[in-house]
Coordinates of C-alpha atoms and ligand atoms in Angstrom, one line a residue:
M20 CA 85.7 167.4 107.2
F21 CA 87.6 165.8 110.5
F22 CA 88.4 162.7 108.1
A23 CA 89.9 164.2 105.0
M24 CA 91.7 167.0 106.8
S25 CA 94.0 164.1 108.8
A26 CA 94.1 162.1 106.0
F27 CA 96.1 164.8 104.1
Q28 CA 98.0 165.2 107.6
L29 CA 99.1 161.3 107.2
D30 CA 102.6 160.6 106.4
V31 CA 103.2 159.4 102.8
N32 CA 106.2 159.1 101.0
P33 CA 105.3 161.2 98.0
Y34 CA 107.4 158.6 96.0
L35 CA 106.2 155.8 97.0
L36 CA 102.8 156.8 96.0
L37 CA 104.2 158.5 92.8
A38 CA 105.4 154.5 92.3
F39 CA 101.9 153.4 93.5
V40 CA 100.3 155.4 90.6
A41 CA 102.3 154.4 88.2
M42 CA 101.8 150.8 88.3
V43 CA 98.6 151.0 88.2
T44 CA 98.6 153.1 85.2
I45 CA 101.1 150.1 83.6
Y46 CA 99.2 147.5 84.7
I47 CA 95.4 148.8 83.3
F48 CA 97.6 150.1 80.3
G49 CA 98.4 146.4 79.6
Y50 CA 95.0 145.2 80.6
M51 CA 93.5 147.6 78.1
K52 CA 95.9 147.0 75.3
E53 CA 95.7 143.3 75.6
T54 CA 92.0 142.9 75.6
Y55 CA 91.6 145.3 72.4
G56 CA 93.9 143.5 70.5
F57 CA 92.7 140.2 70.9
F58 CA 91.1 140.8 67.3
Q59 CA 94.2 141.9 65.4
S60 CA 96.5 139.2 67.4
I61 CA 94.4 136.5 65.5
G62 CA 94.6 138.5 62.7
I63 CA 90.9 139.4 62.6
P64 CA 89.5 142.7 61.2
G65 CA 87.1 145.3 62.9
P66 CA 86.1 148.8 63.6
K67 CA 88.7 150.8 66.0
P68 CA 87.2 150.1 69.8
V69 CA 87.4 152.9 72.2
W70 CA 89.1 151.8 75.9
V71 CA 85.8 150.3 78.3
F72 CA 83.0 150.9 75.9
G73 CA 84.5 149.1 72.9
N74 CA 82.4 149.7 70.0
V75 CA 78.8 150.2 71.1
Q76 CA 78.8 154.1 71.0
E77 CA 77.9 153.2 67.5
F78 CA 74.7 151.9 68.0
K79 CA 73.5 155.3 70.0
E80 CA 74.1 156.9 66.9
K81 CA 72.6 154.8 64.5
S82 CA 69.8 151.7 64.3
V83 CA 71.9 148.5 65.7
L84 CA 71.1 147.2 61.8
T85 CA 72.4 150.0 60.1
V86 CA 75.5 149.3 62.5
F87 CA 76.1 145.4 61.1
E88 CA 75.2 146.2 57.5
E89 CA 77.8 148.6 57.3
W90 CA 80.4 146.6 59.3
K91 CA 79.5 144.3 57.2
K92 CA 80.3 146.4 53.7
V93 CA 83.8 147.9 55.6
Y94 CA 85.2 144.7 57.1
G95 CA 83.7 141.6 55.2
S96 CA 82.2 138.8 56.6
V97 CA 84.0 138.0 59.1
Y98 CA 85.4 140.1 61.7
G99 CA 85.5 141.2 65.6
F100 CA 84.5 144.5 67.8
Y101 CA 84.2 144.6 71.0
E102 CA 80.8 145.0 73.4
G103 CA 82.5 146.9 76.2
F104 CA 85.3 143.9 77.6
R105 CA 83.7 142.0 75.6
P106 CA 85.3 140.7 72.2
S107 CA 82.5 139.3 70.0
L108 CA 83.3 137.7 66.2
V109 CA 80.6 138.4 63.7
V110 CA 80.0 136.4 60.6
N111 CA 77.6 136.7 58.3
D112 CA 78.7 134.0 55.8
P113 CA 76.3 131.4 55.1
E114 CA 78.5 128.5 55.1
F115 CA 80.2 130.0 58.3
A116 CA 76.6 130.1 59.7
R117 CA 76.3 126.7 59.1
D118 CA 79.6 125.1 60.6
I119 CA 78.6 127.3 64.0
L120 CA 75.4 126.3 64.6
T121 CA 75.0 122.9 63.3
K122 CA 78.2 121.2 62.3
N123 CA 80.3 122.0 65.3
F124 CA 77.2 122.7 67.7
D125 CA 79.4 120.8 70.1
K126 CA 81.6 123.1 70.4
F127 CA 78.5 126.5 70.4
H128 CA 76.0 125.2 72.2
I129 CA 75.3 128.0 74.6
R130 CA 74.1 131.9 73.9
T131 CA 74.9 135.0 75.2
K132 CA 71.5 136.3 78.2
Y133 CA 69.7 138.6 76.1
R134 CA 67.9 139.4 79.3
P135 CA 70.1 141.4 81.5
F136 CA 67.5 141.5 84.8
E137 CA 66.3 138.0 85.4
Y138 CA 64.5 136.8 89.0
Y139 CA 63.8 133.2 88.2
P140 CA 66.9 131.0 89.3
G141 CA 68.8 131.7 85.6
N142 CA 70.0 127.8 85.9
L143 CA 66.2 127.0 85.0
R144 CA 65.8 129.4 82.6
I145 CA 65.8 127.2 79.5
T146 CA 67.7 129.8 77.3
N147 CA 70.8 130.0 79.4
L148 CA 71.3 126.2 79.9
G149 CA 73.9 124.5 78.4
G150 CA 75.5 121.0 78.6
E151 CA 73.6 117.7 79.7
H152 CA 70.8 120.0 81.3
W153 CA 69.6 121.6 78.3
K154 CA 69.7 118.9 76.5
N155 CA 67.0 117.2 78.7
Q156 CA 65.1 120.0 79.4
R157 CA 65.0 120.8 75.7
A158 CA 64.2 117.5 74.5
L159 CA 61.2 117.9 77.1
L160 CA 60.2 120.7 74.8
N161 CA 60.6 119.5 71.7
R162 CA 58.3 116.5 72.1
M163 CA 56.0 119.1 73.6
I164 CA 55.6 121.3 70.9
H165 CA 56.0 118.3 68.6
S166 CA 52.7 116.7 70.2
T167 CA 50.7 120.1 70.9
S168 CA 51.2 122.2 67.9
N169 CA 49.2 120.9 65.7
L170 CA 46.0 120.3 67.8
S171 CA 42.6 121.8 66.9
Q172 CA 42.1 122.5 70.5
L173 CA 44.8 124.9 70.3
V174 CA 43.9 126.5 67.7
S175 CA 40.4 127.1 68.9
K176 CA 41.9 128.8 71.6
I177 CA 43.8 130.5 69.8
E178 CA 40.8 132.0 67.5
K179 CA 39.1 133.1 71.0
A180 CA 41.6 135.7 71.5
S181 CA 41.1 136.7 68.0
T182 CA 37.5 137.1 68.4
V183 CA 38.4 139.4 71.6
M184 CA 41.0 141.6 69.3
L185 CA 38.0 142.2 67.1
Q186 CA 35.3 142.9 69.4
A187 CA 37.8 144.9 70.7
L188 CA 39.1 146.8 67.3
E189 CA 35.5 147.1 66.8
N190 CA 34.5 148.9 69.7
A191 CA 37.1 151.5 69.0
L192 CA 36.1 152.6 65.3
T193 CA 33.1 153.0 66.7
S194 CA 34.5 155.8 68.8
T195 CA 37.0 157.3 66.0
N196 CA 37.2 157.9 61.8
S197 CA 40.9 158.1 61.9
G198 CA 43.7 155.7 62.2
I199 CA 44.4 153.9 64.9
N200 CA 46.6 152.3 67.2
I201 CA 46.8 148.8 66.6
S202 CA 49.8 147.6 69.3
R203 CA 48.1 148.2 71.9
F204 CA 45.2 145.7 70.3
V205 CA 48.4 143.4 69.2
D206 CA 49.4 143.1 72.2
K207 CA 46.5 142.1 74.4
F208 CA 45.7 139.6 71.9
A209 CA 49.2 137.8 72.1
S210 CA 49.0 138.0 75.1
E211 CA 45.8 136.4 75.7
A212 CA 46.7 133.8 73.3
V213 CA 49.7 133.1 75.5
I214 CA 47.5 132.3 78.5
R215 CA 45.0 130.3 77.1
M216 CA 47.6 127.9 75.2
V217 CA 49.9 127.7 78.0
L218 CA 48.0 128.0 80.8
D219 CA 44.2 127.0 79.6
M220 CA 42.8 129.8 81.5
S221 CA 39.2 130.3 81.5
D222 CA 37.3 133.5 80.1
E223 CA 36.9 134.1 84.1
E224 CA 40.4 133.3 85.1
I225 CA 41.7 135.5 82.1
R226 CA 39.5 138.5 83.5
Q227 CA 41.0 137.9 86.6
Y228 CA 44.7 137.5 86.3
G229 CA 45.0 138.6 82.6
D230 CA 46.3 142.7 84.0
T231 CA 48.6 140.2 86.1
I232 CA 50.0 138.9 83.2
L233 CA 50.3 141.2 80.9
T234 CA 51.6 143.9 82.9
Y235 CA 54.4 141.3 83.3
E236 CA 54.9 140.8 79.9
V237 CA 55.1 144.7 78.6
E238 CA 57.9 145.3 82.4
S239 CA 59.7 142.7 81.1
N240 CA 60.0 144.3 78.0
W241 CA 60.8 147.4 78.8
S242 CA 63.2 145.7 81.3
A243 CA 65.5 144.5 78.8
A244 CA 64.4 147.3 75.8
K245 CA 67.5 149.2 73.8
D246 CA 65.9 152.5 74.6
N247 CA 66.2 151.7 78.7
H248 CA 69.6 152.9 80.3
V249 CA 70.0 151.1 83.1
S250 CA 68.8 147.5 81.4
G251 CA 72.1 149.2 78.3
L252 CA 74.5 149.4 81.2
A253 CA 73.8 146.2 82.8
T254 CA 74.2 144.4 79.2
L255 CA 77.7 146.3 78.1
F256 CA 78.9 145.6 81.5
P257 CA 77.4 142.1 83.3
S258 CA 79.6 143.1 86.6
L259 CA 77.1 145.8 87.6
A260 CA 73.8 144.2 86.8
P261 CA 73.6 143.1 90.6
F262 CA 73.7 147.2 91.2
L263 CA 71.8 148.2 89.1
K264 CA 69.4 145.6 89.3
I265 CA 67.7 148.0 92.4
A266 CA 66.4 150.6 89.3
D267 CA 64.5 147.8 87.8
V268 CA 62.0 147.3 90.7
K269 CA 58.9 147.1 88.8
H270 CA 59.9 144.4 86.2
R271 CA 60.7 142.8 90.1
R272 CA 57.3 143.5 91.3
A273 CA 55.6 141.9 88.4
H274 CA 57.6 139.2 88.2
D275 CA 56.9 138.0 91.5
A276 CA 52.8 138.6 91.5
V277 CA 53.3 136.6 88.6
V278 CA 55.3 133.9 89.9
K279 CA 53.2 133.8 93.3
L280 CA 50.1 134.0 90.6
L281 CA 51.2 130.1 89.1
R282 CA 52.5 128.6 92.4
D283 CA 48.6 129.1 92.9
Y284 CA 47.9 127.9 89.9
I285 CA 49.8 125.0 88.9
P286 CA 48.4 122.3 91.5
L287 CA 44.7 123.7 90.1
S288 CA 44.8 122.9 87.3
I289 CA 46.9 119.8 87.8
A290 CA 43.7 118.9 90.2
S291 CA 41.5 119.5 87.1
Q292 CA 43.3 117.6 84.4
N293 CA 43.1 114.6 87.4
N294 CA 39.3 115.0 87.1
N295 CA 39.3 114.5 83.7
H296 CA 41.4 111.8 82.9
V297 CA 43.9 114.0 80.3
K298 CA 45.1 110.9 77.8
A299 CA 49.2 111.3 77.2
N300 CA 48.3 112.8 73.9
E301 CA 45.4 115.2 74.5
H302 CA 46.9 117.6 76.3
Y303 CA 45.1 120.7 75.8
S304 CA 48.0 122.8 77.1
L305 CA 51.4 123.1 77.7
L306 CA 51.0 123.6 80.8
S307 CA 49.1 120.1 81.0
Y308 CA 51.9 118.9 79.0
L309 CA 54.8 120.3 81.5
T310 CA 52.5 118.9 84.6
S311 CA 52.7 115.1 83.2
S312 CA 56.3 114.4 81.7
N313 CA 59.5 113.0 82.8
I314 CA 62.7 114.8 82.2
L315 CA 66.2 112.1 81.8
T316 CA 68.0 113.2 84.5
R317 CA 71.5 112.4 86.1
D318 CA 71.3 111.2 89.7
V319 CA 74.2 111.7 92.4
D320 CA 75.5 108.6 91.8
G321 CA 75.7 109.1 87.5
S322 CA 73.1 106.8 86.4
L323 CA 70.3 108.1 84.2
T324 CA 66.6 108.0 85.6
R325 CA 63.5 109.5 84.8
R326 CA 61.1 111.9 86.8
S327 CA 58.6 114.9 86.7
L328 CA 59.2 118.0 86.2
S329 CA 59.6 120.3 89.8
T330 CA 57.6 122.9 90.6
D331 CA 60.5 125.5 89.7
E332 CA 61.3 123.7 86.7
I333 CA 57.9 124.3 85.7
I334 CA 57.6 128.1 86.3
A335 CA 60.7 128.3 84.7
H336 CA 59.6 126.9 81.5
L337 CA 56.3 128.9 81.9
L338 CA 58.0 132.3 81.7
T339 CA 60.5 131.0 79.4
L340 CA 57.0 130.0 76.9
E341 CA 55.4 133.1 77.7
G342 CA 57.9 135.8 77.4
E343 CA 59.2 133.9 74.2
I344 CA 56.1 134.0 72.5
F345 CA 54.9 136.9 73.9
T346 CA 57.6 139.3 72.3
S347 CA 58.3 138.4 69.0
I348 CA 53.9 137.4 68.1
T349 CA 53.3 140.7 69.2
A350 CA 55.9 142.5 67.4
S351 CA 56.0 139.8 64.7
I352 CA 51.7 140.7 64.0
Q353 CA 52.3 144.3 63.9
F354 CA 54.8 144.5 61.2
I355 CA 52.7 142.0 58.9
L356 CA 50.0 143.9 59.3
Y357 CA 52.4 147.1 58.2
E358 CA 53.1 145.6 55.5
L359 CA 50.0 144.3 54.2
A360 CA 48.6 148.4 55.0
M361 CA 51.1 149.6 52.4
N362 CA 51.0 146.9 50.1
E363 CA 47.9 146.8 48.8
D364 CA 48.3 144.2 46.4
C365 CA 49.5 141.8 48.4
Q366 CA 47.0 142.8 50.6
E367 CA 44.1 141.6 48.4
R368 CA 46.2 138.4 47.2
L369 CA 46.2 136.9 50.6
V370 CA 42.7 138.0 50.8
D371 CA 41.6 136.0 47.8
E372 CA 43.8 133.1 49.4
I373 CA 42.2 133.3 52.4
N374 CA 38.9 133.5 50.4
S375 CA 39.8 130.4 48.3
I376 CA 40.8 128.0 51.6
F377 CA 38.2 129.4 54.3
K378 CA 34.2 129.5 54.3
K379 CA 32.9 132.7 55.1
D380 CA 32.4 132.8 59.2
D381 CA 33.1 129.2 59.7
E382 CA 35.5 128.0 62.2
I383 CA 38.9 128.0 61.6
T384 CA 40.9 124.7 61.4
S385 CA 44.7 123.7 61.2
E386 CA 44.0 121.3 58.0
Q387 CA 42.6 124.9 56.4
L388 CA 45.7 126.6 57.9
V389 CA 48.7 124.6 56.1
Q390 CA 47.4 125.1 52.8
M391 CA 48.0 129.1 53.9
K392 CA 51.1 129.2 51.1
Y393 CA 51.1 132.9 50.1
F394 CA 50.9 134.1 53.6
D395 CA 53.7 132.3 54.8
M396 CA 55.3 134.2 52.0
C397 CA 54.1 137.4 53.0
F398 CA 55.5 136.6 56.5
N399 CA 59.0 135.4 55.6
E400 CA 59.0 138.7 53.5
T401 CA 58.0 140.6 56.7
F402 CA 60.8 138.7 58.8
R403 CA 63.2 139.8 55.9
K404 CA 62.2 143.3 56.2
H405 CA 61.5 143.5 60.1
P406 CA 63.9 140.6 61.5
V407 CA 62.3 140.5 65.0
A408 CA 65.7 138.1 65.8
P409 CA 68.5 139.7 63.2
G410 CA 70.9 137.7 64.8
V411 CA 72.0 135.1 66.9
S412 CA 74.7 133.9 69.5
R413 CA 76.7 131.3 70.5
V414 CA 79.4 130.9 73.1
C415 CA 82.3 129.2 72.2
T416 CA 83.3 126.2 74.8
E417 CA 86.4 124.4 73.0
D418 CA 89.3 126.0 71.5
C419 CA 88.8 125.0 68.1
T420 CA 90.1 126.0 64.4
I421 CA 87.4 126.7 62.2
R422 CA 88.3 128.3 58.5
G423 CA 91.7 129.3 59.1
V424 CA 89.7 131.3 62.5
R425 CA 91.7 130.4 66.0
F426 CA 89.0 129.9 68.3
K427 CA 89.4 130.7 71.8
R428 CA 87.0 129.1 74.7
G429 CA 84.5 132.3 76.2
L430 CA 84.3 133.9 72.8
V431 CA 81.2 135.1 71.4
V432 CA 80.0 134.5 68.3
R433 CA 77.2 136.5 66.8
V434 CA 76.0 135.0 63.5
M435 CA 74.2 138.2 62.4
N436 CA 71.6 137.6 59.4
S437 CA 69.7 140.7 59.1
P438 CA 73.0 141.9 57.0
I439 CA 72.3 139.5 54.2
Y440 CA 68.0 140.4 54.1
N441 CA 70.2 143.5 52.5
D442 CA 72.6 142.2 50.2
E443 CA 71.2 143.5 46.6
R444 CA 73.3 140.6 45.4
I445 CA 71.2 137.6 47.3
F446 CA 67.9 140.0 47.7
S447 CA 68.0 142.3 44.7
N448 CA 66.1 145.8 45.1
P449 CA 66.2 145.2 49.2
E450 CA 63.7 147.3 50.4
T451 CA 60.5 146.6 48.3
F452 CA 58.6 144.7 49.8
N453 CA 58.1 141.5 47.7
P454 CA 56.6 138.1 48.9
D455 CA 57.8 136.7 45.4
R456 CA 61.3 135.9 47.1
F457 CA 60.0 133.5 48.7
S458 CA 58.3 131.4 46.1
N459 CA 59.8 127.6 45.7
D460 CA 61.7 128.4 42.9
A461 CA 63.6 131.5 44.5
T462 CA 64.3 129.9 48.0
S463 CA 66.1 126.9 46.3
S464 CA 68.3 129.3 44.4
R465 CA 69.4 130.6 47.8
H466 CA 72.0 129.0 50.3
P467 CA 69.6 127.4 52.7
Y468 CA 71.6 129.3 56.0
S469 CA 70.9 132.7 54.2
F470 CA 67.4 132.9 55.9
L471 CA 67.5 132.4 59.8
P472 CA 64.5 134.3 61.4
F473 CA 64.3 131.2 63.7
G474 CA 67.7 130.3 64.0
Q475 CA 68.8 127.4 63.0
G476 CA 70.3 124.0 64.3
P477 CA 70.2 122.0 67.9
R478 CA 69.4 125.2 69.0
G479 CA 67.2 127.6 66.9
C480 CA 63.3 128.1 68.3
P481 CA 61.3 125.2 69.1
G482 CA 58.3 127.3 68.3
Q483 CA 58.4 127.5 64.7
K484 CA 55.1 125.6 63.5
L485 CA 53.3 127.1 66.8
A486 CA 53.9 130.3 66.1
I487 CA 53.8 130.4 62.2
M488 CA 50.0 128.9 63.4
I489 CA 49.4 132.0 65.9
M490 CA 50.1 134.6 63.1
R491 CA 47.8 132.6 60.7
V492 CA 45.2 132.7 63.0
A493 CA 45.3 136.1 64.1
I494 CA 45.7 137.6 60.0
V495 CA 43.4 135.4 58.9
S496 CA 40.4 136.6 61.3
L497 CA 41.5 140.7 60.9
L498 CA 41.8 140.5 57.1
R499 CA 38.1 138.7 57.0
K500 CA 36.5 141.4 58.6
F501 CA 38.8 144.7 58.1
K502 CA 40.9 145.8 54.7
I503 CA 44.3 147.4 56.1
Q504 CA 45.0 151.0 55.0
P505 CA 48.0 153.3 55.4
C506 CA 46.5 156.7 57.2
S507 CA 47.9 160.0 58.1
E508 CA 49.3 158.8 61.1
T509 CA 51.3 156.3 59.6
E510 CA 55.6 156.3 59.8
M511 CA 57.0 156.2 56.6
P512 CA 59.3 154.0 57.0
L513 CA 58.0 152.2 60.5
K514 CA 60.8 153.5 62.9
E515 CA 61.9 150.4 65.0
T516 CA 63.8 149.7 68.3
F517 CA 64.6 146.4 70.6
R518 CA 63.1 145.2 73.3
P519 CA 64.6 143.0 73.5
S520 CA 64.1 141.8 69.7
L521 CA 63.1 144.2 66.8
C522 CA 59.5 145.7 67.5
P523 CA 57.5 149.1 66.5
A524 CA 59.5 152.1 68.4
N525 CA 55.9 153.5 68.6
G526 CA 53.6 151.6 67.4
V527 CA 51.6 150.9 64.5
F528 CA 49.0 153.2 63.0
V529 CA 46.4 152.4 60.7
T530 CA 42.6 152.7 59.2
L531 CA 40.4 149.6 59.7
V532 CA 37.5 149.3 56.9
P533 CA 35.5 146.8 57.8
R534 CA 35.4 144.9 54.4
M535 CA 31.2 144.4 54.5
V536 CA 31.6 147.9 53.5
C537 CA 33.8 147.3 50.6
A538 CA 31.9 145.2 49.3
E539 CA 28.8 147.6 48.8
Ligands
HEM24 C1 57.5 134.9 65.7 C2 57.8 134.2 66.5 C3 59.3 134.2 66.7 C4 60.5 134.5 66.9 C5 60.7 134.8 65.6 C6 61.8 133.7 67.3 C7 62.7 133.6 67.2 C8 63.5 133.0 67.8 C9 64.7 132.7 67.1 C10 65.6 133.3 66.6 C11 65.6 131.9 68.6 C12 66.8 131.7 69.3 C13 67.6 130.5 67.9 C14 69.2 130.5 67.7 O1 69.6 130.6 69.2 O2 69.5 130.0 66.9 C15 64.5 131.2 69.6 C16 64.1 130.9 70.6 C17 63.5 130.4 71.4 N1 62.5 130.6 71.0 FE1 61.1 131.3 69.5 N2 61.0 132.6 68.3 C18 59.2 132.8 67.8 C19 58.3 132.4 68.8 C20 58.2 131.3 69.6 C21 57.4 130.4 70.4 C22 55.6 130.6 69.4 C23 57.7 129.5 70.9 C24 56.5 129.1 72.1 C25 57.5 127.5 71.9 C26 59.2 129.7 71.1 C27 60.2 129.5 71.9 C28 61.2 129.7 71.8 C29 62.6 128.6 72.5 C30 62.0 128.1 74.5 C31 63.4 129.5 72.8 C32 65.1 128.8 73.2 C33 65.3 127.6 72.8 C34 66.9 127.2 72.9 O3 67.4 128.0 73.9 O4 67.4 125.5 73.3 N3 59.6 130.8 70.4 N4 63.4 132.1 69.1
NAG25 C1 50.7 153.0 70.5 O1 50.7 151.8 71.6 C2 51.9 151.1 72.1 C3 51.5 150.2 72.6 O2 50.2 150.3 73.7 C4 52.5 152.6 72.9 O3 53.5 151.7 73.4 C5 52.7 153.7 72.0 O4 53.2 154.7 72.7 C6 51.0 154.5 71.1 N1 52.1 155.2 70.4 C7 51.7 156.4 70.1 C8 52.3 157.0 69.8 O5 51.5 157.1 71.4
NAG26 C1 49.1 116.4 63.5 O1 50.2 115.4 63.1 C2 49.8 113.8 62.6 C3 51.0 113.2 63.3 O2 51.0 113.3 64.8 C4 50.3 114.3 61.5 O3 49.9 113.3 60.3 C5 49.9 115.0 60.8 O4 49.6 115.4 59.2 C6 49.9 116.9 61.5 N1 48.7 117.6 60.8 C7 49.2 119.1 60.5 C8 47.8 119.7 60.2 O5 50.3 119.2 60.9
NAG27 C1 59.8 130.6 55.5 O1 60.8 130.6 56.2 C2 61.3 129.5 57.0 C3 62.0 129.8 58.1 O2 63.6 129.7 57.0 C4 61.0 128.0 56.0 O3 60.9 126.8 57.1 C5 59.7 128.1 55.6 O4 59.9 127.0 55.1 C6 59.5 129.2 54.3 N1 58.5 129.5 54.2 C7 58.1 129.7 52.2 C8 57.1 129.8 51.9 O5 59.2 130.4 52.0
NAG28 C1 55.9 144.5 73.2 C2 55.1 145.4 73.7 O1 54.7 144.6 75.6 N1 55.8 146.7 73.6 C3 55.1 147.7 74.7 C4 57.2 147.8 75.3 O2 56.9 148.3 76.4 C5 57.2 150.2 76.1 C6 57.6 150.6 77.1 O3 56.9 150.2 78.3 C7 55.8 149.9 75.0 O4 56.0 150.8 74.3 C8 55.6 149.2 74.2 O5 54.1 148.6 73.6

């Protein structure tokens, strides 16, 4: 109180104060006019922004997918909008997408962050890296996926996780006749499959550490969720993120616990690997590949050398793989189960395919899995209707002009695919689930860049093959045991949200009928 009074008694020249306020106002006005006049100045259309927030208030009232669809209808296939202060150019055109993602990759090789709060040093995370550093780490990941993605060991690890899921579902069914929320079961399956494939943990280790890892996965999904306002604010205004991080305490704790776990676990894993004399091409887990591989790096004197990965680099890769695999897989399985429940004819056709490839109750092999053509069609149709990643982002790293658009260094480009997936001219009757859209003939009649569930180009998802394999094992296991049907709690249409990729907002409710019973 005392200080407040004395401030008022300070001898301030009122004209000087007025002049100061006027100057600040003019400065802010000029800044806003320049910031929000950017797209107009380069002749790009787009929705009218408001100061400070840009155009993001539209995402409050409607789903993100709907907003981008509506904008495409009004502004065409190239337009601009503002995420807070940041201009973002949207590209909905397949040829233009090819220009950005592949042809001019050297000028668009960085991505924007989609997780506002990250604790592991950001400069080690492959999703955030750029330049030569990214190139070398990415080359390692590509080699790793290439050498492990068709190993039968990985298939049997995934199968173990699916056996656990089936057991849990059977137990749940004995206590209820009505519909069940399968999300929790799928989350657990995805988490266990990741733990087995990436870390090669034993049953005992999974019992011991599984919950710590699942908690981390669930917390990191919430920490980047659309319905989390703190995270939304941090994404919109990255300069506030360091302060907002204080509210992200549960995620940070879960992260610290997992990093500690990995620090203890990695040396044990290396030791057992040495004891077992693993040969170069016989890696039974992604971790074993990472700990025994070399990476190309530039020395202080500029020369290129090969060295093994540091523990920090390994942990960064593990955390990224963990997150990437878990979020996308759990959402995709839930979506495909939902669609199979709603489309009985497709489900039965898929079951026919499964019965023709796999012998009853036999182990699943990788040679059998690759024959699942109809599954792949169902899988792609699921992604078209529920685009887990509706678009990919790139940041321009060098001024250039492409198709008459002037790109300035630092401009964010969003290649949005989801509006194309609902375009009548490309996918007729887009509301219906119809896997035949992905028959060979139908696919070859479309532009190859009109359907990009895994992104595209050198920065596209390295895990596509692996992802499809995990999904196939999960779906084969489930459909061999159960018929999936909608129930009274099944949402129609399914409500969706982003955490940070698209996922069911309230879980997925279905009835599972054991197939033995059906046959009787
Ligand atoms: C259904 C499952 C999956 C979907 C829908 C998916 C989708 C995507 C998409 C859209 C991107 C961005 C691509 C781009 O910017 O062009 C991406 C990046 C990435 N994904 Fe996946 N993904 C899936 C599964 C996996 C799996 C199983 C792995 C494990 C290896 C993985 C590892 C990665 C990594 C490491 C990146 C970053 C690559 C980089 O920055 O260079 N993903 N994913
Ligand atoms: C279904 O399960 C998921 C995952 O455990 C949970 O987040 C969701 O709230 C559940 N849905 C309902 C309606 O309880
Ligand atoms: C596995 O990889 C080998 C070469 O490394 C290849 O010849 C074979 O076709 C692949 N198998 C499957 C099922 O993809
Ligand atoms: C499904 O989509 C992916 C990604 O575009 C593609 O690589 C694959 O060949 C497609 N499969 C089918 C059966 O359409
Ligand atoms: C896939 C997944 O883990 N989803 C969870 C994300 O976080 C929310 C909120 O904590 C859960 O409800 C989801 O099940």
